[in-house]
PDB file of C-alpha atoms in Angstrom:
ATOM      1  CA  MET L 288      40.444 236.522  86.626  1.00 55.00           C
ATOM      2  CA  ALA L 289      40.130 232.831  86.280  1.00 65.00           C
ATOM      3  CA  ASP L 290      39.898 230.232  82.851  1.00 84.00           C
ATOM      4  CA  LEU L 291      35.934 230.106  82.975  1.00 90.00           C
ATOM      5  CA  GLN L 292      33.394 232.656  85.349  1.00 94.00           C
ATOM      6  CA  GLU L 293      29.952 231.150  84.998  1.00 96.00           C
ATOM      7  CA  ALA L 294      27.151 232.302  86.777  1.00 98.00           C
ATOM      8  CA  SER L 295      23.903 231.754  86.106  1.00 98.00           C
ATOM      9  CA  ILE L 296      20.311 232.757  87.550  1.00 98.00           C
ATOM     10  CA  THR L 297      16.344 231.454  86.945  1.00 97.00           C
ATOM     11  CA  LEU L 298      14.000 232.780  86.930  1.00 97.00           C
ATOM     12  CA  PRO L 299       9.473 232.643  86.991  1.00 96.00           C
ATOM     13  CA  SER L 300       7.970 232.571  83.246  1.00 95.00           C
ATOM     14  CA  ASP L 301       7.049 236.490  83.821  1.00 94.00           C
ATOM     15  CA  PRO L 302       7.633 239.278  82.061  1.00 94.00           C
ATOM     16  CA  ALA L 303       8.762 241.328  85.197  1.00 95.00           C
ATOM     17  CA  SER L 304      11.504 238.822  84.293  1.00 96.00           C
ATOM     18  CA  VAL L 305      12.815 239.884  81.688  1.00 96.00           C
ATOM     19  CA  THR L 306      14.091 243.097  83.377  1.00 97.00           C
ATOM     20  CA  THR L 307      16.091 241.093  86.016  1.00 98.00           C
ATOM     21  CA  ALA L 308      17.584 238.623  83.709  1.00 98.00           C
ATOM     22  CA  ARG L 309      18.687 242.056  82.192  1.00 97.00           C
ATOM     23  CA  ARG L 310      19.856 243.579  84.839  1.00 97.00           C
ATOM     24  CA  TYR L 311      21.879 240.360  85.527  1.00 98.00           C
ATOM     25  CA  VAL L 312      23.328 239.373  82.812  1.00 97.00           C
ATOM     26  CA  CYS L 313      24.856 243.094  82.644  1.00 95.00           C
ATOM     27  CA  GLY L 314      25.457 244.047  86.278  1.00 96.00           C
ATOM     28  CA  LEU L 315      27.348 240.248  85.991  1.00 95.00           C
ATOM     29  CA  LEU L 316      29.405 241.828  82.393  1.00 94.00           C
ATOM     30  CA  ALA L 317      30.159 245.250  84.836  1.00 93.00           C
ATOM     31  CA  ASP L 318      31.630 242.949  87.283  1.00 93.00           C
ATOM     32  CA  TRP L 319      34.434 240.534  84.553  1.00 92.00           C
ATOM     33  CA  GLY L 320      35.554 244.231  83.990  1.00 90.00           C
ATOM     34  CA  LEU L 321      33.213 244.908  80.580  1.00 88.00           C
ATOM     35  CA  PRO L 322      32.994 249.122  80.824  1.00 87.00           C
ATOM     36  CA  ALA L 323      29.395 250.550  81.455  1.00 83.00           C
ATOM     37  CA  GLY L 324      29.137 252.254  77.991  1.00 85.00           C
ATOM     38  CA  ALA L 325      31.103 249.853  75.793  1.00 85.00           C
ATOM     39  CA  PRO L 326      28.991 249.453  72.978  1.00 83.00           C
ATOM     40  CA  ALA L 327      28.967 245.317  73.548  1.00 87.00           C
ATOM     41  CA  VAL L 328      26.865 246.503  77.136  1.00 91.00           C
ATOM     42  CA  ASP L 329      23.792 247.746  74.505  1.00 92.00           C
ATOM     43  CA  ALA L 330      23.990 244.688  72.400  1.00 93.00           C
ATOM     44  CA  VAL L 331      23.865 242.296  74.950  1.00 95.00           C
ATOM     45  CA  ARG L 332      21.209 244.053  77.013  1.00 95.00           C
ATOM     46  CA  LEU L 333      18.866 243.882  73.918  1.00 95.00           C
ATOM     47  CA  ILE L 334      20.114 240.429  72.867  1.00 96.00           C
ATOM     48  CA  VAL L 335      18.995 238.928  77.125  1.00 97.00           C
ATOM     49  CA  SER L 336      16.027 241.304  76.863  1.00 96.00           C
ATOM     50  CA  GLU L 337      14.828 239.291  73.475  1.00 95.00           C
ATOM     51  CA  LEU L 338      15.813 235.708  74.472  1.00 96.00           C
ATOM     52  CA  ALA L 339      14.457 236.360  76.877  1.00 96.00           C
ATOM     53  CA  THR L 340      11.044 238.005  76.471  1.00 94.00           C
ATOM     54  CA  ASN L 341      10.597 234.490  73.697  1.00 92.00           C
ATOM     55  CA  ALA L 342      10.827 232.615  77.072  1.00 93.00           C
ATOM     56  CA  VAL L 343       8.661 234.067  78.772  1.00 93.00           C
ATOM     57  CA  LEU L 344       6.003 234.623  76.074  1.00 89.00           C
ATOM     58  CA  HIS L 345       6.454 232.031  73.587  1.00 81.00           C
ATOM     59  CA  THR L 346       6.603 228.812  75.495  1.00 77.00           C
ATOM     60  CA  SER L 347       2.013 228.218  75.763  1.00 69.00           C
ATOM     61  CA  GLY L 348       2.549 228.292  80.007  1.00 76.00           C
ATOM     62  CA  LEU L 349       4.849 224.841  79.353  1.00 81.00           C
ATOM     63  CA  SER L 350       7.783 226.459  80.857  1.00 87.00           C
ATOM     64  CA  PRO L 351       7.334 227.822  84.174  1.00 93.00           C
ATOM     65  CA  THR L 352      10.966 229.124  84.212  1.00 95.00           C
ATOM     66  CA  PHE L 353      13.796 229.729  81.698  1.00 96.00           C
ATOM     67  CA  THR L 354      17.187 229.869  83.216  1.00 97.00           C
ATOM     68  CA  VAL L 355      19.542 231.961  81.690  1.00 98.00           C
ATOM     69  CA  ASP L 356      24.211 231.146  82.252  1.00 98.00           C
ATOM     70  CA  VAL L 357      26.572 232.621  81.326  1.00 97.00           C
ATOM     71  CA  ARG L 358      29.622 231.893  81.145  1.00 96.00           C
ATOM     72  CA  LEU L 359      32.845 233.301  79.760  1.00 94.00           C
ATOM     73  CA  GLU L 360      36.153 231.059  78.884  1.00 89.00           C
ATOM     74  CA  ARG L 361      39.655 232.281  78.738  1.00 80.00           C
ATOM     75  CA  LEU L 362      38.841 236.150  78.624  1.00 80.00           C
ATOM     76  CA  GLU L 363      38.049 235.254  74.859  1.00 91.00           C
ATOM     77  CA  GLU L 364      34.936 234.691  74.215  1.00 93.00           C
ATOM     78  CA  LEU L 365      31.023 234.930  76.322  1.00 95.00           C
ATOM     79  CA  HIS L 366      28.941 232.684  76.698  1.00 97.00           C
ATOM     80  CA  ILE L 367      24.960 233.402  77.473  1.00 98.00           C
ATOM     81  CA  GLY L 368      22.078 231.038  76.433  1.00 98.00           C
ATOM     82  CA  VAL L 369      19.022 230.594  77.991  1.00 97.00           C
ATOM     83  CA  THR L 370      16.936 227.519  78.304  1.00 97.00           C
ATOM     84  CA  ASP L 371      13.914 227.029  78.246  1.00 95.00           C
ATOM     85  CA  SER L 372      11.929 223.491  78.533  1.00 92.00           C
ATOM     86  CA  HIS L 373       9.315 223.784  75.777  1.00 89.00           C
ATOM     87  CA  PRO L 374      10.821 221.389  72.664  1.00 87.00           C
ATOM     88  CA  ARG L 375       9.474 224.069  69.992  1.00 85.00           C
ATOM     89  CA  TRP L 376      12.807 226.339  68.588  1.00 84.00           C
ATOM     90  CA  PRO L 377      12.859 229.410  68.061  1.00 80.00           C
ATOM     91  CA  ARG L 378      12.188 229.991  63.738  1.00 69.00           C
ATOM     92  CA  GLN L 379      13.954 231.300  60.909  1.00 63.00           C
ATOM     93  CA  GLU L 380      11.590 234.566  59.752  1.00 59.00           C
ATOM     94  CA  THR L 381      10.578 235.166  56.162  1.00 50.00           C
ATOM     95  CA  ALA L 382      10.257 237.520  54.382  1.00 49.00           C
ATOM     96  CA  ALA L 383       6.710 238.000  55.260  1.00 49.00           C
ATOM     97  CA  ALA L 384       7.687 238.017  59.213  1.00 51.00           C
ATOM     98  CA  LEU L 385       9.803 240.942  58.308  1.00 50.00           C
ATOM     99  CA  GLN L 386       6.724 243.084  57.790  1.00 52.00           C
ATOM    100  CA  GLN L 387       4.315 242.040  60.394  1.00 54.00           C
ATOM    101  CA  ASP L 388       4.299 244.140  63.772  1.00 53.00           C
ATOM    102  CA  SER L 389       5.953 241.829  66.052  1.00 57.00           C
ATOM    103  CA  GLY L 390       8.198 238.613  65.811  1.00 62.00           C
ATOM    104  CA  ARG L 391      11.428 239.907  65.006  1.00 75.00           C
ATOM    105  CA  GLY L 392      12.798 239.197  68.075  1.00 83.00           C
ATOM    106  CA  MET L 393      15.408 236.618  66.239  1.00 89.00           C
ATOM    107  CA  VAL L 394      15.759 238.400  63.487  1.00 89.00           C
ATOM    108  CA  ILE L 395      17.031 241.119  65.777  1.00 89.00           C
ATOM    109  CA  VAL L 396      19.293 238.568  68.406  1.00 93.00           C
ATOM    110  CA  ARG L 397      21.180 237.343  64.896  1.00 92.00           C
ATOM    111  CA  HIS L 398      21.262 241.009  64.204  1.00 92.00           C
ATOM    112  CA  LEU L 399      23.335 241.376  67.028  1.00 93.00           C
ATOM    113  CA  THR L 400      24.733 238.548  67.013  1.00 95.00           C
ATOM    114  CA  ALA L 401      26.580 238.939  63.554  1.00 94.00           C
ATOM    115  CA  GLU L 402      27.062 241.911  63.788  1.00 93.00           C
ATOM    116  CA  SER L 403      28.860 241.729  67.411  1.00 91.00           C
ATOM    117  CA  GLY L 404      32.281 239.387  64.726  1.00 93.00           C
ATOM    118  CA  GLY L 405      29.928 236.191  66.696  1.00 95.00           C
ATOM    119  CA  SER L 406      27.447 232.860  66.709  1.00 96.00           C
ATOM    120  CA  LEU L 407      24.469 231.874  67.659  1.00 96.00           C
ATOM    121  CA  GLN L 408      23.185 228.460  68.517  1.00 96.00           C
ATOM    122  CA  VAL L 409      20.132 226.116  69.901  1.00 95.00           C
ATOM    123  CA  THR L 410      20.891 223.367  71.854  1.00 96.00           C
ATOM    124  CA  PRO L 411      18.545 220.480  72.572  1.00 96.00           C
ATOM    125  CA  THR L 412      17.991 220.349  76.876  1.00 95.00           C
ATOM    126  CA  ASP L 413      17.635 217.065  78.296  1.00 94.00           C
ATOM    127  CA  ALA L 414      14.613 217.199  79.784  1.00 90.00           C
ATOM    128  CA  GLY L 415      13.219 218.257  76.020  1.00 91.00           C
ATOM    129  CA  GLY L 416      13.569 221.885  75.994  1.00 94.00           C
ATOM    130  CA  LYS L 417      16.111 224.247  74.136  1.00 95.00           C
ATOM    131  CA  THR L 418      18.463 226.877  75.067  1.00 97.00           C
ATOM    132  CA  VAL L 419      19.536 229.547  72.384  1.00 96.00           C
ATOM    133  CA  TRP L 420      23.338 230.820  72.533  1.00 97.00           C
ATOM    134  CA  ILE L 421      24.787 233.220  71.029  1.00 97.00           C
ATOM    135  CA  MET L 422      28.540 233.298  71.815  1.00 97.00           C
ATOM    136  CA  LEU L 423      30.667 236.738  71.229  1.00 95.00           C
ATOM    137  CA  PRO L 424      34.197 237.886  71.239  1.00 93.00           C
ATOM    138  CA  TRP L 425      34.777 239.101  75.035  1.00 88.00           C
ATOM    139  CA  ALA L 426      35.354 243.795  74.375  1.00 71.00           C
ATOM    140  CA  VAL L 427      37.523 243.216  77.271  1.00 70.00           C
ATOM    141  CA  PRO L 428      41.421 244.807  76.074  1.00 59.00           C
ATOM    142  CA  VAL L 429      43.828 242.745  78.671  1.00 52.00           C
ATOM    143  CA  GLY L 430      46.995 243.510  80.215  1.00 48.00           C
TER     144      GLY L 430
END
């Protein structure tokens, strides 16, 4: 396998695209050697679902599409980024927000990312939007 594997997909900001994004990423991970039953698959599936849902629901119509970028670097670290063109960045959730029925997606993403030994970062795009990146250790043994 090469030192760098990359793939991306751009989807309409429509609720049906969340399923497409999730299936796309999980299919790539399987192609890149992550077994379907690996614990990381469930974490990635939920993280991608939450990030794609945020890109659809919280962009107030200012982002007609969103893009999912996936990179595997040197069989060591998996990067997944979800980009939209809305300028508002995810909020840090307060204790009160955790008690609400919705709005906990980023709490879930942060928790799963940290639990998997990874990190999260938000970067601006040149067009005024943002990309929410998660970086996770690659969970496939080399050998």
